[in-house]
């Protein structure tokens, strides 16, 4: 099929009945998509939509004001309603590092709007089924300090008031008391050593928790609650491991701190320390410091990147004249004796390069730990070994060395795995030891990890949490550009090779691929969202993978990186215009562009830096980043303009549809959905098109191009399910969930008429829309007004909207004063729990999960929801996936077709 743009011509045939008046109302889509002040005033007040979502905690920006002089370069912005004060802190004070885990709770700011109230009633959702102590929404932060800088740590706690009101076994939010008897959970030797200092400086006591208990509790929590926590690391390649919770135990936990503990874990609280070694992180750092005069652990680690251990270690090749000792599986590069070469030549310490010494030492210690771990796993018949502790620091070479030792000695039987939150096991465990925080049974789907601005980008000394204040963030991004600071992240790995016959070749994951800065924690802030649920209609949540395209293929990642980078300038223009184009908006826009580019570059360099990466994550990251710079709805005016234009032509479309027989109507409706999906401001090709005609012209053109068979065309099977064949008349579906996509023609002329058809046939319809804006997607907040407007022209929609509580005012008051629902089939709206063009069905709003319980038909619409994600998703009920492919590469890859081809994939339940 040719691209619709190629044929855009004045003699476009109109849809029968589209009137001229509507055409006139229709404005040209201007190039910038920018807005004059007047247009902006017309936009609905969606500024506070952010509070309405309630699904994912957000900043409370209400009553935000600039403090001091507006002309100032970096004025402080006050967020008086942002309550970050309800906190909860636990510490792990080790020999070299202090690890902090703290929780900040945000009050539930969701506005209980009319739509939500009526949906809650209808779906039987109430607070009544909550547990006795609530799981609180909030954020879990991970921070570390060097133990030698304990005063900085105390200042940090004080500045954030993290110690305020902490009571034993009672998290802060239960306590009104001031600091009397305040107690903070702490583990590690420093909990004893520094107890007096904490009392003196902060007036709090440290409640000491057993270190082993904490390590195990922390590891168990992470392995159960965080989806992509554990990964393997072999020959420079990182792969996340999907763990079956039922088969987690037993495992060996190896915690590499200053010393090393090896713990056999059999369950929650069930473990035994089976071994350990005194040759650990402290040994590397201590010996390394003596031998190289390095000033910090990280400096030592950085040195190792440029090292060649062949000058220090005696290798098999040295003994065998450059040959492998293949009979016992040793390559020439295998270390026969660590530091062995230093005895045989007449050299002083000063004659050796510190880089080489550091590398030899690192290899010696990592290999030794790997080998002892394997022997202990063998002792107890354990197959899985998880390595944690801050010795590892996400250091590729350390992990490769350990993995190699485990793999080599176990002949591939045992597996070494690493943890993303490696250094925080103890602190997390101490945190978990507070009773009744309600976090112990949190599940993976209730946690959303976010990577905000701040520490992750700096190579330097920034420690502590992400920058909190918007202004801080902007200034930071400005400085970031001025200094041209490089992001400290590894460059792409060389293609993995082989380590030969059991030995180490020059490591692949070395040199520039090493991450040397300790500040790159590689862990984000964990947002705890207790209301998120797994979509109940997924056929197999365990094997469900939302992303269709695998971004671990580097060329794919590069392609999407380029697409998103090229789209950035346009997006910033729209975002700035959506905020009135003020200087402040421009400044924020620039900062956003820099921050997002930095995220992209970071991910290009290390795609797994933020956990497993899919296209959906990239697209969501962009939206999150916009929100972080307080652009809450960049496409607001475009959406509104397109809604108005489409609503104006809706009556004629409905008339035309009503003049058709059922079969022709169904086809026209599906065609309509596919055609109207062209209104996608996230697709470069489509945006180019919009400069060539009005919304309605483009819509018509797109409809005229709808020729079957579509590239994926299951329409006949769908029609048969809906209309039957011959005399047989199938039962209508009971309830359909329609995952809607874009505003304007897409929802008004595409999905709403389809919803109307289902309603007409007696199927309840739930429109599922985004909780937060993303591109030009329609949100759940915006839908009731759109439906109400459409309902003015259509009885079916009006009655259904009344029955679904969408048009509340029109409901009849009954004798007892309550609003009585009409007995018509209802049309409802629920939010999906996300703010992205894609949807991960493992994390949806509880409202949607409740609505899904009675549904027997799911319709997913759009490229983001039906192609980028969920194209391969299987459902327990009938599923229809409808989308126009608006990207040439995706069309070729996914459906072996071309841009503007359509997908109508119908998968009946079995
Ligand atoms: C962001 C989108 C997934 C939105 O598509 P939609 O779900 O609205 O159909 C899509 O526009 C997209 O993949 N855009 C990037 C590719 C491009 O510009 O060609
Ligand atoms: Mn969309």
JSON list of C-alpha atoms in Angstrom, two decimals, residues 1 548 669-680 683 686 702 705-707 709-715 739-742 746 750-751 754 837-838 858-872 879-887 890-891 894-895 897-906:
[
{"chain": "A", "resi": 1, "resn": "UNK", "atom": "CA", "xyz": [0.00, 0.00, 0.00]},
{"chain": "A", "resi": 548, "resn": "UNK", "atom": "CA", "xyz": [7.76, -6.97, 21.05]},
{"chain": "A", "resi": 669, "resn": "UNK", "atom": "CA", "xyz": [-16.19, 0.52, 11.97]},
{"chain": "A", "resi": 670, "resn": "UNK", "atom": "CA", "xyz": [-12.99, -1.52, 12.01]},
{"chain": "A", "resi": 671, "resn": "UNK", "atom": "CA", "xyz": [-11.74, 0.36, 8.96]},
{"chain": "A", "resi": 672, "resn": "UNK", "atom": "CA", "xyz": [-12.57, 3.55, 10.80]},
{"chain": "A", "resi": 673, "resn": "UNK", "atom": "CA", "xyz": [-10.50, 2.57, 13.82]},
{"chain": "A", "resi": 674, "resn": "UNK", "atom": "CA", "xyz": [-7.53, 1.64, 11.66]},
{"chain": "A", "resi": 675, "resn": "UNK", "atom": "CA", "xyz": [-7.78, 4.76, 9.52]},
{"chain": "A", "resi": 676, "resn": "UNK", "atom": "CA", "xyz": [-8.12, 7.13, 12.47]},
{"chain": "A", "resi": 677, "resn": "UNK", "atom": "CA", "xyz": [-5.10, 5.61, 14.19]},
{"chain": "A", "resi": 678, "resn": "UNK", "atom": "CA", "xyz": [-3.09, 7.72, 11.77]},
{"chain": "A", "resi": 679, "resn": "UNK", "atom": "CA", "xyz": [-3.35, 10.65, 14.20]},
{"chain": "A", "resi": 680, "resn": "UNK", "atom": "CA", "xyz": [-0.21, 9.90, 16.07]},
{"chain": "A", "resi": 683, "resn": "UNK", "atom": "CA", "xyz": [5.37, 9.15, 14.56]},
{"chain": "A", "resi": 686, "resn": "UNK", "atom": "CA", "xyz": [2.62, 11.11, 10.43]},
{"chain": "A", "resi": 702, "resn": "UNK", "atom": "CA", "xyz": [-6.64, 7.50, 5.32]},
{"chain": "A", "resi": 705, "resn": "UNK", "atom": "CA", "xyz": [-6.84, 3.96, 1.50]},
{"chain": "A", "resi": 706, "resn": "UNK", "atom": "CA", "xyz": [-8.33, 1.19, 3.59]},
{"chain": "A", "resi": 707, "resn": "UNK", "atom": "CA", "xyz": [-8.24, -1.76, 1.30]},
{"chain": "A", "resi": 709, "resn": "UNK", "atom": "CA", "xyz": [-6.88, -7.57, 2.90]},
{"chain": "A", "resi": 710, "resn": "UNK", "atom": "CA", "xyz": [-4.89, -5.68, 5.49]},
{"chain": "A", "resi": 711, "resn": "UNK", "atom": "CA", "xyz": [-1.40, -6.90, 6.12]},
{"chain": "A", "resi": 712, "resn": "UNK", "atom": "CA", "xyz": [-2.68, -8.84, 9.13]},
{"chain": "A", "resi": 713, "resn": "UNK", "atom": "CA", "xyz": [-6.34, -9.49, 8.50]},
{"chain": "A", "resi": 714, "resn": "UNK", "atom": "CA", "xyz": [-8.42, -11.64, 10.83]},
{"chain": "A", "resi": 715, "resn": "UNK", "atom": "CA", "xyz": [-11.53, -9.58, 10.22]},
{"chain": "A", "resi": 739, "resn": "UNK", "atom": "CA", "xyz": [-7.85, 0.18, 25.29]},
{"chain": "A", "resi": 740, "resn": "UNK", "atom": "CA", "xyz": [-8.06, 3.50, 23.49]},
{"chain": "A", "resi": 741, "resn": "UNK", "atom": "CA", "xyz": [-5.11, 5.35, 22.08]},
{"chain": "A", "resi": 742, "resn": "UNK", "atom": "CA", "xyz": [-5.01, 8.84, 20.60]},
{"chain": "A", "resi": 746, "resn": "UNK", "atom": "CA", "xyz": [-8.70, 8.22, 16.71]},
{"chain": "A", "resi": 750, "resn": "UNK", "atom": "CA", "xyz": [-12.65, 5.38, 15.50]},
{"chain": "A", "resi": 751, "resn": "UNK", "atom": "CA", "xyz": [-13.11, 3.86, 18.92]},
{"chain": "A", "resi": 754, "resn": "UNK", "atom": "CA", "xyz": [-17.02, 0.91, 17.71]},
{"chain": "A", "resi": 837, "resn": "UNK", "atom": "CA", "xyz": [2.17, 5.27, 24.85]},
{"chain": "A", "resi": 838, "resn": "UNK", "atom": "CA", "xyz": [2.70, 1.57, 25.60]},
{"chain": "A", "resi": 858, "resn": "UNK", "atom": "CA", "xyz": [-10.24, -7.09, 24.98]},
{"chain": "A", "resi": 859, "resn": "UNK", "atom": "CA", "xyz": [-9.60, -4.62, 22.17]},
{"chain": "A", "resi": 860, "resn": "UNK", "atom": "CA", "xyz": [-6.16, -3.08, 22.09]},
{"chain": "A", "resi": 861, "resn": "UNK", "atom": "CA", "xyz": [-5.69, -0.16, 19.78]},
{"chain": "A", "resi": 862, "resn": "UNK", "atom": "CA", "xyz": [-2.66, 1.65, 18.43]},
{"chain": "A", "resi": 863, "resn": "UNK", "atom": "CA", "xyz": [0.95, 1.02, 17.70]},
{"chain": "A", "resi": 864, "resn": "UNK", "atom": "CA", "xyz": [2.13, 1.51, 21.27]},
{"chain": "A", "resi": 865, "resn": "UNK", "atom": "CA", "xyz": [-0.39, -0.76, 22.96]},
{"chain": "A", "resi": 866, "resn": "UNK", "atom": "CA", "xyz": [-1.01, -3.35, 20.25]},
{"chain": "A", "resi": 867, "resn": "UNK", "atom": "CA", "xyz": [2.32, -3.53, 18.38]},
{"chain": "A", "resi": 868, "resn": "UNK", "atom": "CA", "xyz": [5.30, -2.26, 20.38]},
{"chain": "A", "resi": 869, "resn": "UNK", "atom": "CA", "xyz": [3.78, -3.95, 23.38]},
{"chain": "A", "resi": 870, "resn": "UNK", "atom": "CA", "xyz": [1.30, -6.83, 23.55]},
{"chain": "A", "resi": 871, "resn": "UNK", "atom": "CA", "xyz": [1.53, -7.87, 19.92]},
{"chain": "A", "resi": 872, "resn": "UNK", "atom": "CA", "xyz": [2.38, -11.35, 21.16]},
{"chain": "A", "resi": 879, "resn": "UNK", "atom": "CA", "xyz": [-8.65, -10.34, 21.92]},
{"chain": "A", "resi": 880, "resn": "UNK", "atom": "CA", "xyz": [-8.62, -7.94, 19.00]},
{"chain": "A", "resi": 881, "resn": "UNK", "atom": "CA", "xyz": [-5.50, -5.95, 18.20]},
{"chain": "A", "resi": 882, "resn": "UNK", "atom": "CA", "xyz": [-5.98, -3.02, 15.86]},
{"chain": "A", "resi": 883, "resn": "UNK", "atom": "CA", "xyz": [-3.28, -0.66, 14.65]},
{"chain": "A", "resi": 884, "resn": "UNK", "atom": "CA", "xyz": [-1.90, 1.21, 11.74]},
{"chain": "A", "resi": 885, "resn": "UNK", "atom": "CA", "xyz": [1.86, 0.76, 11.43]},
{"chain": "A", "resi": 886, "resn": "UNK", "atom": "CA", "xyz": [3.30, 4.22, 11.18]},
{"chain": "A", "resi": 887, "resn": "UNK", "atom": "CA", "xyz": [6.95, 3.35, 10.96]},
{"chain": "A", "resi": 890, "resn": "UNK", "atom": "CA", "xyz": [8.62, -1.71, 12.27]},
{"chain": "A", "resi": 891, "resn": "UNK", "atom": "CA", "xyz": [6.34, -2.60, 9.37]},
{"chain": "A", "resi": 894, "resn": "UNK", "atom": "CA", "xyz": [6.95, -7.13, 12.37]},
{"chain": "A", "resi": 895, "resn": "UNK", "atom": "CA", "xyz": [4.59, -7.79, 9.49]},
{"chain": "A", "resi": 897, "resn": "UNK", "atom": "CA", "xyz": [4.96, -4.92, 5.12]},
{"chain": "A", "resi": 898, "resn": "UNK", "atom": "CA", "xyz": [5.17, -1.20, 4.65]},
{"chain": "A", "resi": 899, "resn": "UNK", "atom": "CA", "xyz": [4.44, 1.96, 6.53]},
{"chain": "A", "resi": 900, "resn": "UNK", "atom": "CA", "xyz": [0.67, 2.64, 6.82]},
{"chain": "A", "resi": 901, "resn": "UNK", "atom": "CA", "xyz": [-0.17, -1.04, 6.53]},
{"chain": "A", "resi": 902, "resn": "UNK", "atom": "CA", "xyz": [-2.79, -2.16, 9.00]},
{"chain": "A", "resi": 903, "resn": "UNK", "atom": "CA", "xyz": [-3.05, -4.89, 11.57]},
{"chain": "A", "resi": 904, "resn": "UNK", "atom": "CA", "xyz": [-6.35, -6.51, 12.55]},
{"chain": "A", "resi": 905, "resn": "UNK", "atom": "CA", "xyz": [-5.33, -9.45, 14.65]},
{"chain": "A", "resi": 906, "resn": "UNK", "atom": "CA", "xyz": [-8.11, -11.43, 16.28]}
]
